[in-house]
Amino acid sequence: MTYTFKPVPHNPPARRIDYDQELNPAQFQAVTTLEGPILVIAGAGSGKTRTLVYRLAYLVEQGVDPGAILLLTFTRKASREMLTRAVHLLDQPLGQVVGGTFHGICYLWLRQYGERLGYPKGFTVMDRADQGDLLNLLKERLGFKKLSGPFPRKETMAEILGAVVNKDLSLDFLLTRDYPQFLEQRDLMAKMAAAYQDEKRRHALLDYDDLLLEGRRLLTEHEDVRRRLSNRFRYLMVDEYQDTNRLQAELVQLLAYSHKNVMAVGDDSQSIYSFRGANFRNIMDFPNLFPGTRVIKLEENYRSTQPILDLANAIIAGARDKYTKCLFTRRADGTRPRLFRAATENEQSKLVVAQVQDLLEQGIPLSQMAVLIRAGYHSFDLEIELVRAGIPFMKFGGFKFMESAHIKDLLAHLRVVANPKDTMSWNRLLLLVPGVGRATCNKFNSQVQGGFDLAAGITWLRQQRRPQELKDLAGLMESLNGPGQTLMTRMNQTLAYYEPLAKARYDDYPKRMKDLEHLLTITARYKELQTFLNDLTLEPPSSLADVVTPTQDYLTLSTVHSAKGLEWDAVFIIWAAEGRFPGFYSQERDDDLEEERRLMYVAATRARNYLAVIFPSIGYSRQFGMTVNSPSRFIADIPRSLLEPWRAEVEEW
């Protein structure tokens, strides 16, 4: 895609679209308002993409040169689909319209004008793998690989550098808030970041974030380029504006330098990607950045029944800062969303299985059902029950229960208690010990012969002169094998032993430890070790994902983040309890808590006809043991009349 700035004669197409007939009043207003800044607040399921497509067509029908239109989206696929639909609508090619992502558009500008910033025409854009390789090289060159304390691995260092750019945060603030384990290395990390910038400049390299940074610098420092691009692109349209970060919002403002003809489309209530750098304030502050902004709200929903929308409206009504809107539909019928209070997490899982089976009998295919979770580990117990019931599923977002390294690490210790001849598990737990390598494992494996038992393994560990940590492992294994040990006691002892190993092994160990603590919730309903391990290993939940093909019918398990933009006939929201949704950590900051509310709104608006919200009365945490759960504040605060309780006692919160 290249830019040519010669004006192209344009004749509007002969075909005329009846916009008034094909659009609702709010969509029609958004499509036909051409001049000045426009902010379209597009509620969930309100025809956002349709509005953008018809506006493209309307601009061309009004005689606007297609080459004067710039469509900015968050994926190339989105821009291609919109342009394809507009082409079919108009029945004419629109090859001159420029559509793409912020990063892709900046790349094109830098190819044309990069020499203004000191970049040769042959500069290279690094992908994540290239970026990691460069950071690893610098780590070795600076001597940081020999450090005794924790230092970020290349992937984590890349994430930190990206967050500094996209979230507009200082390194000190970011480390204090999200990576406290690396605070002692702050000065060394700053030195490495500076070396990284120097190395990129010296070798004409750009990473993904540099495309936005240098694109902004081009428009800021070179007024003639800014004016030229702004004059060419007289009509800007930005999709999913609520997901823009600081740099992207500034780029939009710079591009509108000479005309202010910007239509930003998005939904403040669906701003849920702050962890990627998205800035909720961008959509809220748009009218301040562009004085005279016309705000148009799309509130008619084409997806859900009115009872589901009533619940969604009530959830978002409690938001602190928002564009007030009320979703409505012409589908006034439908059942109220159902509220289930299960006794335990396992009963919650069995409730979902029973409801899925009931819906199947009613003729709703599995492909039209989804279970939505706030965090990947919230579905662990459910995955086990689905396997037992023979219900195929696919999981999106988070990780699959038995595929994560830290789950395997922890369970390896219990496996050797259950079966001392399990050499695979022995190897795994031995390799966790600092200073132990393959040679030690091979030496140990040669002992696993004939009458080898756990006591023999413990004796062997104690006989080794080094490393000392082998004796610590021997002490743990002896304790785990002691008389009268319950499964829960064994799990807690193993977790306490494993925590410092995980801290040394994984950059993201705080998150992994939370995952492991949730495993205790599953453990709490088992009394016998072998039964527990058998349920997790004989038919591991993740195995179904390996055999289900896209053409097969399966139940979707998804994090809410991964479900945005999708819809199903029936949706189950599980673990809708305080401390889980919203999570404990999100309650420490008001902005995080507000985003949790928006996440619940997004989850509820994925359902077309059937919505169930479920929480278990009893949960387990390592810190407090068995706890009594209260329903999520996002559900507890809404009028009872909007929900159909499963049991009478649910009404007595």
PDB file of N, CA and C in Angstrom, residues 371-462:
ATOM      1  N   VAL A 371     -19.429 -20.771  28.542  1.00  0.00           N
ATOM      2  CA  VAL A 371     -19.213 -20.498  29.961  1.00  0.00           C
ATOM      3  C   VAL A 371     -18.125 -19.435  30.039  1.00  0.00           C
ATOM      4  N   LEU A 372     -18.438 -18.315  30.676  1.00  0.00           N
ATOM      5  CA  LEU A 372     -17.490 -17.203  30.755  1.00  0.00           C
ATOM      6  C   LEU A 372     -16.910 -17.114  32.160  1.00  0.00           C
ATOM      7  N   ILE A 373     -15.600 -16.878  32.199  1.00  0.00           N
ATOM      8  CA  ILE A 373     -14.868 -16.842  33.463  1.00  0.00           C
ATOM      9  C   ILE A 373     -14.024 -15.581  33.531  1.00  0.00           C
ATOM     10  N   ARG A 374     -13.824 -15.096  34.740  1.00  0.00           N
ATOM     11  CA  ARG A 374     -12.996 -13.897  34.927  1.00  0.00           C
ATOM     12  C   ARG A 374     -11.518 -14.228  34.760  1.00  0.00           C
ATOM     13  N   ALA A 375     -11.103 -15.401  35.237  1.00  0.00           N
ATOM     14  CA  ALA A 375      -9.704 -15.822  35.148  1.00  0.00           C
ATOM     15  C   ALA A 375      -9.649 -17.271  34.699  1.00  0.00           C
ATOM     16  N   GLY A 376      -8.570 -17.649  34.016  1.00  0.00           N
ATOM     17  CA  GLY A 376      -8.467 -18.979  33.438  1.00  0.00           C
ATOM     18  C   GLY A 376      -8.640 -20.100  34.440  1.00  0.00           C
ATOM     19  N   TYR A 377      -8.139 -19.904  35.660  1.00  0.00           N
ATOM     20  CA  TYR A 377      -8.196 -21.005  36.630  1.00  0.00           C
ATOM     21  C   TYR A 377      -9.592 -21.224  37.201  1.00  0.00           C
ATOM     22  N   HIS A 378     -10.522 -20.311  36.960  1.00  0.00           N
ATOM     23  CA  HIS A 378     -11.875 -20.473  37.491  1.00  0.00           C
ATOM     24  C   HIS A 378     -12.619 -21.664  36.885  1.00  0.00           C
ATOM     25  N   SER A 379     -12.122 -22.201  35.804  1.00  0.00           N
ATOM     26  CA  SER A 379     -12.835 -23.308  35.151  1.00  0.00           C
ATOM     27  C   SER A 379     -12.229 -24.672  35.434  1.00  0.00           C
ATOM     28  N   PHE A 380     -11.194 -24.746  36.280  1.00  0.00           N
ATOM     29  CA  PHE A 380     -10.513 -26.025  36.506  1.00  0.00           C
ATOM     30  C   PHE A 380     -11.487 -27.128  36.920  1.00  0.00           C
ATOM     31  N   ASP A 381     -12.271 -26.857  37.948  1.00  0.00           N
ATOM     32  CA  ASP A 381     -13.194 -27.874  38.446  1.00  0.00           C
ATOM     33  C   ASP A 381     -14.241 -28.220  37.392  1.00  0.00           C
ATOM     34  N   LEU A 382     -14.718 -27.216  36.691  1.00  0.00           N
ATOM     35  CA  LEU A 382     -15.717 -27.445  35.647  1.00  0.00           C
ATOM     36  C   LEU A 382     -15.157 -28.329  34.536  1.00  0.00           C
ATOM     37  N   GLU A 383     -13.909 -28.136  34.173  1.00  0.00           N
ATOM     38  CA  GLU A 383     -13.299 -28.943  33.118  1.00  0.00           C
ATOM     39  C   GLU A 383     -13.341 -30.426  33.490  1.00  0.00           C
ATOM     40  N   ILE A 384     -13.092 -30.719  34.750  1.00  0.00           N
ATOM     41  CA  ILE A 384     -13.124 -32.110  35.205  1.00  0.00           C
ATOM     42  C   ILE A 384     -14.532 -32.683  35.068  1.00  0.00           C
ATOM     43  N   GLU A 385     -15.531 -31.904  35.472  1.00  0.00           N
ATOM     44  CA  GLU A 385     -16.915 -32.386  35.391  1.00  0.00           C
ATOM     45  C   GLU A 385     -17.379 -32.544  33.946  1.00  0.00           C
ATOM     46  N   LEU A 386     -16.945 -31.673  33.067  1.00  0.00           N
ATOM     47  CA  LEU A 386     -17.309 -31.791  31.652  1.00  0.00           C
ATOM     48  C   LEU A 386     -16.737 -33.071  31.048  1.00  0.00           C
ATOM     49  N   VAL A 387     -15.496 -33.392  31.432  1.00  0.00           N
ATOM     50  CA  VAL A 387     -14.892 -34.637  30.950  1.00  0.00           C
ATOM     51  C   VAL A 387     -15.690 -35.834  31.453  1.00  0.00           C
ATOM     52  N   ARG A 388     -16.051 -35.802  32.717  1.00  0.00           N
ATOM     53  CA  ARG A 388     -16.834 -36.902  33.283  1.00  0.00           C
ATOM     54  C   ARG A 388     -18.161 -37.084  32.554  1.00  0.00           C
ATOM     55  N   ALA A 389     -18.784 -35.958  32.176  1.00  0.00           N
ATOM     56  CA  ALA A 389     -20.093 -36.013  31.518  1.00  0.00           C
ATOM     57  C   ALA A 389     -19.974 -36.280  30.021  1.00  0.00           C
ATOM     58  N   GLY A 390     -18.730 -36.305  29.506  1.00  0.00           N
ATOM     59  CA  GLY A 390     -18.532 -36.554  28.074  1.00  0.00           C
ATOM     60  C   GLY A 390     -18.945 -35.384  27.202  1.00  0.00           C
ATOM     61  N   ILE A 391     -18.877 -34.178  27.729  1.00  0.00           N
ATOM     62  CA  ILE A 391     -19.246 -32.980  26.960  1.00  0.00           C
ATOM     63  C   ILE A 391     -17.977 -32.358  26.387  1.00  0.00           C
ATOM     64  N   PRO A 392     -17.818 -32.346  25.068  1.00  0.00           N
ATOM     65  CA  PRO A 392     -16.606 -31.759  24.477  1.00  0.00           C
ATOM     66  C   PRO A 392     -16.591 -30.241  24.652  1.00  0.00           C
ATOM     67  N   PHE A 393     -15.412 -29.676  24.862  1.00  0.00           N
ATOM     68  CA  PHE A 393     -15.294 -28.236  25.044  1.00  0.00           C
ATOM     69  C   PHE A 393     -13.969 -27.746  24.489  1.00  0.00           C
ATOM     70  N   MET A 394     -13.922 -26.447  24.248  1.00  0.00           N
ATOM     71  CA  MET A 394     -12.684 -25.768  23.875  1.00  0.00           C
ATOM     72  C   MET A 394     -12.538 -24.578  24.807  1.00  0.00           C
ATOM     73  N   LYS A 395     -11.317 -24.346  25.248  1.00  0.00           N
ATOM     74  CA  LYS A 395     -11.064 -23.251  26.190  1.00  0.00           C
ATOM     75  C   LYS A 395     -10.243 -22.168  25.515  1.00  0.00           C
ATOM     76  N   PHE A 396     -10.659 -20.930  25.719  1.00  0.00           N
ATOM     77  CA  PHE A 396      -9.989 -19.784  25.124  1.00  0.00           C
ATOM     78  C   PHE A 396      -9.618 -18.800  26.225  1.00  0.00           C
ATOM     79  N   GLY A 397      -8.377 -18.342  26.209  1.00  0.00           N
ATOM     80  CA  GLY A 397      -7.909 -17.478  27.270  1.00  0.00           C
ATOM     81  C   GLY A 397      -7.458 -18.310  28.452  1.00  0.00           C
ATOM     82  N   GLY A 398      -6.590 -17.731  29.279  1.00  0.00           N
ATOM     83  CA  GLY A 398      -6.081 -18.485  30.415  1.00  0.00           C
ATOM     84  C   GLY A 398      -5.244 -19.664  29.938  1.00  0.00           C
ATOM     85  N   PHE A 399      -5.195 -20.708  30.724  1.00  0.00           N
ATOM     86  CA  PHE A 399      -4.448 -21.894  30.315  1.00  0.00           C
ATOM     87  C   PHE A 399      -5.244 -23.127  30.693  1.00  0.00           C
ATOM     88  N   LYS A 400      -4.961 -24.220  30.019  1.00  0.00           N
ATOM     89  CA  LYS A 400      -5.664 -25.464  30.306  1.00  0.00           C
ATOM     90  C   LYS A 400      -5.031 -26.123  31.532  1.00  0.00           C
ATOM     91  N   PHE A 401      -5.882 -26.710  32.315  1.00  0.00           N
ATOM     92  CA  PHE A 401      -5.530 -27.134  33.665  1.00  0.00           C
ATOM     93  C   PHE A 401      -4.237 -27.934  33.746  1.00  0.00           C
ATOM     94  N   MET A 402      -4.138 -28.994  32.974  1.00  0.00           N
ATOM     95  CA  MET A 402      -2.999 -29.893  33.132  1.00  0.00           C
ATOM     96  C   MET A 402      -1.832 -29.563  32.207  1.00  0.00           C
ATOM     97  N   GLU A 403      -1.896 -28.432  31.503  1.00  0.00           N
ATOM     98  CA  GLU A 403      -0.840 -28.101  30.550  1.00  0.00           C
ATOM     99  C   GLU A 403       0.166 -27.100  31.103  1.00  0.00           C
ATOM    100  N   SER A 404      -0.101 -26.521  32.266  1.00  0.00           N
ATOM    101  CA  SER A 404       0.771 -25.473  32.792  1.00  0.00           C
ATOM    102  C   SER A 404       1.893 -26.083  33.625  1.00  0.00           C
ATOM    103  N   ALA A 405       3.072 -25.500  33.497  1.00  0.00           N
ATOM    104  CA  ALA A 405       4.258 -26.076  34.131  1.00  0.00           C
ATOM    105  C   ALA A 405       4.145 -26.085  35.645  1.00  0.00           C
ATOM    106  N   HIS A 406       3.605 -25.037  36.236  1.00  0.00           N
ATOM    107  CA  HIS A 406       3.581 -24.982  37.701  1.00  0.00           C
ATOM    108  C   HIS A 406       2.590 -25.984  38.291  1.00  0.00           C
ATOM    109  N   ILE A 407       1.506 -26.285  37.571  1.00  0.00           N
ATOM    110  CA  ILE A 407       0.601 -27.345  38.036  1.00  0.00           C
ATOM    111  C   ILE A 407       1.328 -28.689  38.004  1.00  0.00           C
ATOM    112  N   LYS A 408       2.047 -28.931  36.911  1.00  0.00           N
ATOM    113  CA  LYS A 408       2.792 -30.179  36.788  1.00  0.00           C
ATOM    114  C   LYS A 408       3.878 -30.278  37.862  1.00  0.00           C
ATOM    115  N   ASP A 409       4.547 -29.159  38.119  1.00  0.00           N
ATOM    116  CA  ASP A 409       5.596 -29.152  39.146  1.00  0.00           C
ATOM    117  C   ASP A 409       5.041 -29.583  40.493  1.00  0.00           C
ATOM    118  N   LEU A 410       3.963 -28.933  40.900  1.00  0.00           N
ATOM    119  CA  LEU A 410       3.406 -29.204  42.228  1.00  0.00           C
ATOM    120  C   LEU A 410       2.925 -30.650  42.343  1.00  0.00           C
ATOM    121  N   LEU A 411       2.193 -31.103  41.326  1.00  0.00           N
ATOM    122  CA  LEU A 411       1.619 -32.446  41.394  1.00  0.00           C
ATOM    123  C   LEU A 411       2.684 -33.535  41.330  1.00  0.00           C
ATOM    124  N   ALA A 412       3.851 -33.238  40.755  1.00  0.00           N
ATOM    125  CA  ALA A 412       4.913 -34.246  40.667  1.00  0.00           C
ATOM    126  C   ALA A 412       5.302 -34.750  42.057  1.00  0.00           C
ATOM    127  N   HIS A 413       5.313 -33.856  43.050  1.00  0.00           N
ATOM    128  CA  HIS A 413       5.677 -34.272  44.414  1.00  0.00           C
ATOM    129  C   HIS A 413       4.663 -35.257  44.979  1.00  0.00           C
ATOM    130  N   LEU A 414       3.388 -35.032  44.687  1.00  0.00           N
ATOM    131  CA  LEU A 414       2.351 -35.930  45.194  1.00  0.00           C
ATOM    132  C   LEU A 414       2.319 -37.244  44.417  1.00  0.00           C
ATOM    133  N   ARG A 415       2.686 -37.179  43.153  1.00  0.00           N
ATOM    134  CA  ARG A 415       2.685 -38.401  42.343  1.00  0.00           C
ATOM    135  C   ARG A 415       3.711 -39.414  42.864  1.00  0.00           C
ATOM    136  N   VAL A 416       4.863 -38.924  43.277  1.00  0.00           N
ATOM    137  CA  VAL A 416       5.873 -39.879  43.746  1.00  0.00           C
ATOM    138  C   VAL A 416       5.500 -40.447  45.117  1.00  0.00           C
ATOM    139  N   VAL A 417       4.682 -39.718  45.879  1.00  0.00           N
ATOM    140  CA  VAL A 417       4.170 -40.291  47.131  1.00  0.00           C
ATOM    141  C   VAL A 417       3.222 -41.435  46.802  1.00  0.00           C
ATOM    142  N   ALA A 418       2.377 -41.211  45.777  1.00  0.00           N
ATOM    143  CA  ALA A 418       1.417 -42.239  45.380  1.00  0.00           C
ATOM    144  C   ALA A 418       2.095 -43.397  44.665  1.00  0.00           C
ATOM    145  N   ASN A 419       3.164 -43.103  43.903  1.00  0.00           N
ATOM    146  CA  ASN A 419       3.864 -44.140  43.143  1.00  0.00           C
ATOM    147  C   ASN A 419       5.355 -43.817  43.102  1.00  0.00           C
ATOM    148  N   PRO A 420       6.143 -44.328  44.042  1.00  0.00           N
ATOM    149  CA  PRO A 420       7.577 -44.002  44.106  1.00  0.00           C
ATOM    150  C   PRO A 420       8.370 -44.412  42.871  1.00  0.00           C
ATOM    151  N   LYS A 421       7.817 -45.258  42.021  1.00  0.00           N
ATOM    152  CA  LYS A 421       8.543 -45.683  40.822  1.00  0.00           C
ATOM    153  C   LYS A 421       8.248 -44.807  39.603  1.00  0.00           C
ATOM    154  N   ASP A 422       7.521 -43.711  39.823  1.00  0.00           N
ATOM    155  CA  ASP A 422       7.176 -42.783  38.741  1.00  0.00           C
ATOM    156  C   ASP A 422       8.405 -41.925  38.426  1.00  0.00           C
ATOM    157  N   THR A 423       9.254 -42.439  37.528  1.00  0.00           N
ATOM    158  CA  THR A 423      10.521 -41.748  37.243  1.00  0.00           C
ATOM    159  C   THR A 423      10.312 -40.396  36.574  1.00  0.00           C
ATOM    160  N   MET A 424       9.263 -40.240  35.776  1.00  0.00           N
ATOM    161  CA  MET A 424       9.004 -38.954  35.133  1.00  0.00           C
ATOM    162  C   MET A 424       8.756 -37.866  36.183  1.00  0.00           C
ATOM    163  N   SER A 425       7.954 -38.213  37.194  1.00  0.00           N
ATOM    164  CA  SER A 425       7.684 -37.232  38.242  1.00  0.00           C
ATOM    165  C   SER A 425       8.919 -36.979  39.098  1.00  0.00           C
ATOM    166  N   TRP A 426       9.687 -38.028  39.389  1.00  0.00           N
ATOM    167  CA  TRP A 426      10.941 -37.843  40.123  1.00  0.00           C
ATOM    168  C   TRP A 426      11.865 -36.883  39.364  1.00  0.00           C
ATOM    169  N   ASN A 427      12.008 -37.110  38.072  1.00  0.00           N
ATOM    170  CA  ASN A 427      12.879 -36.235  37.280  1.00  0.00           C
ATOM    171  C   ASN A 427      12.410 -34.784  37.356  1.00  0.00           C
ATOM    172  N   ARG A 428      11.094 -34.586  37.285  1.00  0.00           N
ATOM    173  CA  ARG A 428      10.568 -33.224  37.282  1.00  0.00           C
ATOM    174  C   ARG A 428      10.866 -32.519  38.609  1.00  0.00           C
ATOM    175  N   LEU A 429      10.600 -33.189  39.716  1.00  0.00           N
ATOM    176  CA  LEU A 429      10.810 -32.519  40.996  1.00  0.00           C
ATOM    177  C   LEU A 429      12.303 -32.369  41.315  1.00  0.00           C
ATOM    178  N   LEU A 430      13.135 -33.320  40.852  1.00  0.00           N
ATOM    179  CA  LEU A 430      14.580 -33.186  41.064  1.00  0.00           C
ATOM    180  C   LEU A 430      15.153 -32.001  40.288  1.00  0.00           C
ATOM    181  N   LEU A 431      14.690 -31.824  39.056  1.00  0.00           N
ATOM    182  CA  LEU A 431      15.202 -30.732  38.233  1.00  0.00           C
ATOM    183  C   LEU A 431      14.762 -29.360  38.737  1.00  0.00           C
ATOM    184  N   LEU A 432      13.782 -29.339  39.621  1.00  0.00           N
ATOM    185  CA  LEU A 432      13.396 -28.074  40.249  1.00  0.00           C
ATOM    186  C   LEU A 432      14.433 -27.612  41.272  1.00  0.00           C
ATOM    187  N   VAL A 433      15.207 -28.558  41.797  1.00  0.00           N
ATOM    188  CA  VAL A 433      16.180 -28.249  42.852  1.00  0.00           C
ATOM    189  C   VAL A 433      17.374 -27.510  42.248  1.00  0.00           C
ATOM    190  N   PRO A 434      17.736 -26.344  42.759  1.00  0.00           N
ATOM    191  CA  PRO A 434      18.908 -25.624  42.238  1.00  0.00           C
ATOM    192  C   PRO A 434      20.163 -26.485  42.308  1.00  0.00           C
ATOM    193  N   GLY A 435      20.906 -26.517  41.227  1.00  0.00           N
ATOM    194  CA  GLY A 435      22.148 -27.275  41.190  1.00  0.00           C
ATOM    195  C   GLY A 435      22.011 -28.705  40.734  1.00  0.00           C
ATOM    196  N   VAL A 436      20.781 -29.147  40.499  1.00  0.00           N
ATOM    197  CA  VAL A 436      20.558 -30.525  40.042  1.00  0.00           C
ATOM    198  C   VAL A 436      20.325 -30.518  38.536  1.00  0.00           C
ATOM    199  N   GLY A 437      21.050 -31.391  37.828  1.00  0.00           N
ATOM    200  CA  GLY A 437      20.906 -31.503  36.388  1.00  0.00           C
ATOM    201  C   GLY A 437      20.605 -32.928  35.972  1.00  0.00           C
ATOM    202  N   ARG A 438      20.757 -33.189  34.684  1.00  0.00           N
ATOM    203  CA  ARG A 438      20.431 -34.510  34.150  1.00  0.00           C
ATOM    204  C   ARG A 438      21.312 -35.617  34.730  1.00  0.00           C
ATOM    205  N   ALA A 439      22.559 -35.283  35.013  1.00  0.00           N
ATOM    206  CA  ALA A 439      23.470 -36.311  35.539  1.00  0.00           C
ATOM    207  C   ALA A 439      22.961 -36.843  36.873  1.00  0.00           C
ATOM    208  N   THR A 440      22.518 -35.932  37.739  1.00  0.00           N
ATOM    209  CA  THR A 440      21.979 -36.363  39.034  1.00  0.00           C
ATOM    210  C   THR A 440      20.713 -37.181  38.841  1.00  0.00           C
ATOM    211  N   CYS A 441      19.864 -36.748  37.899  1.00  0.00           N
ATOM    212  CA  CYS A 441      18.626 -37.494  37.627  1.00  0.00           C
ATOM    213  C   CYS A 441      18.934 -38.901  37.142  1.00  0.00           C
ATOM    214  N   ASN A 442      19.907 -39.015  36.242  1.00  0.00           N
ATOM    215  CA  ASN A 442      20.270 -40.342  35.731  1.00  0.00           C
ATOM    216  C   ASN A 442      20.818 -41.233  36.847  1.00  0.00           C
ATOM    217  N   LYS A 443      21.604 -40.628  37.709  1.00  0.00           N
ATOM    218  CA  LYS A 443      22.159 -41.372  38.844  1.00  0.00           C
ATOM    219  C   LYS A 443      21.036 -41.866  39.756  1.00  0.00           C
ATOM    220  N   PHE A 444      20.044 -41.004  39.986  1.00  0.00           N
ATOM    221  CA  PHE A 444      18.911 -41.391  40.828  1.00  0.00           C
ATOM    222  C   PHE A 444      18.086 -42.484  40.150  1.00  0.00           C
ATOM    223  N   ASN A 445      17.845 -42.325  38.843  1.00  0.00           N
ATOM    224  CA  ASN A 445      17.001 -43.285  38.127  1.00  0.00           C
ATOM    225  C   ASN A 445      17.580 -44.694  38.160  1.00  0.00           C
ATOM    226  N   SER A 446      18.902 -44.759  38.207  1.00  0.00           N
ATOM    227  CA  SER A 446      19.531 -46.089  38.249  1.00  0.00           C
ATOM    228  C   SER A 446      19.210 -46.817  39.551  1.00  0.00           C
ATOM    229  N   GLN A 447      18.765 -46.062  40.570  1.00  0.00           N
ATOM    230  CA  GLN A 447      18.407 -46.674  41.848  1.00  0.00           C
ATOM    231  C   GLN A 447      16.969 -47.202  41.857  1.00  0.00           C
ATOM    232  N   VAL A 448      16.154 -46.719  40.911  1.00  0.00           N
ATOM    233  CA  VAL A 448      14.735 -47.093  40.898  1.00  0.00           C
ATOM    234  C   VAL A 448      14.604 -48.482  40.270  1.00  0.00           C
ATOM    235  N   GLN A 449      14.976 -49.469  41.006  1.00  0.00           N
ATOM    236  CA  GLN A 449      14.942 -50.847  40.526  1.00  0.00           C
ATOM    237  C   GLN A 449      14.319 -51.739  41.598  1.00  0.00           C
ATOM    238  N   GLY A 450      13.733 -52.812  41.162  1.00  0.00           N
ATOM    239  CA  GLY A 450      13.257 -53.846  42.078  1.00  0.00           C
ATOM    240  C   GLY A 450      12.393 -53.315  43.196  1.00  0.00           C
ATOM    241  N   GLY A 451      12.908 -53.422  44.417  1.00  0.00           N
ATOM    242  CA  GLY A 451      12.119 -53.077  45.590  1.00  0.00           C
ATOM    243  C   GLY A 451      12.199 -51.629  45.995  1.00  0.00           C
ATOM    244  N   PHE A 452      12.546 -50.751  45.086  1.00  0.00           N
ATOM    245  CA  PHE A 452      12.669 -49.330  45.424  1.00  0.00           C
ATOM    246  C   PHE A 452      11.346 -48.793  45.943  1.00  0.00           C
ATOM    247  N   ASP A 453      11.404 -48.070  47.064  1.00  0.00           N
ATOM    248  CA  ASP A 453      10.209 -47.434  47.592  1.00  0.00           C
ATOM    249  C   ASP A 453      10.550 -46.000  47.988  1.00  0.00           C
ATOM    250  N   LEU A 454       9.566 -45.284  48.533  1.00  0.00           N
ATOM    251  CA  LEU A 454       9.774 -43.876  48.859  1.00  0.00           C
ATOM    252  C   LEU A 454      10.843 -43.704  49.927  1.00  0.00           C
ATOM    253  N   ALA A 455      10.848 -44.615  50.889  1.00  0.00           N
ATOM    254  CA  ALA A 455      11.860 -44.530  51.944  1.00  0.00           C
ATOM    255  C   ALA A 455      13.267 -44.629  51.359  1.00  0.00           C
ATOM    256  N   ALA A 456      13.431 -45.516  50.346  1.00  0.00           N
ATOM    257  CA  ALA A 456      14.737 -45.647  49.692  1.00  0.00           C
ATOM    258  C   ALA A 456      15.104 -44.366  48.959  1.00  0.00           C
ATOM    259  N   GLY A 457      14.123 -43.753  48.325  1.00  0.00           N
ATOM    260  CA  GLY A 457      14.380 -42.497  47.632  1.00  0.00           C
ATOM    261  C   GLY A 457      14.787 -41.398  48.596  1.00  0.00           C
ATOM    262  N   ILE A 458      14.124 -41.330  49.754  1.00  0.00           N
ATOM    263  CA  ILE A 458      14.459 -40.317  50.758  1.00  0.00           C
ATOM    264  C   ILE A 458      15.870 -40.549  51.295  1.00  0.00           C
ATOM    265  N   THR A 459      16.207 -41.817  51.529  1.00  0.00           N
ATOM    266  CA  THR A 459      17.559 -42.148  52.007  1.00  0.00           C
ATOM    267  C   THR A 459      18.607 -41.724  50.993  1.00  0.00           C
ATOM    268  N   TRP A 460      18.354 -41.995  49.724  1.00  0.00           N
ATOM    269  CA  TRP A 460      19.317 -41.616  48.672  1.00  0.00           C
ATOM    270  C   TRP A 460      19.525 -40.108  48.651  1.00  0.00           C
ATOM    271  N   LEU A 461      18.437 -39.349  48.763  1.00  0.00           N
ATOM    272  CA  LEU A 461      18.540 -37.884  48.747  1.00  0.00           C
ATOM    273  C   LEU A 461      19.404 -37.391  49.904  1.00  0.00           C
ATOM    274  N   ARG A 462      19.246 -38.003  51.074  1.00  0.00           N
ATOM    275  CA  ARG A 462      19.998 -37.562  52.260  1.00  0.00           C
ATOM    276  C   ARG A 462      21.477 -37.945  52.171  1.00  0.00           C
TER     277      ARG A 462
END
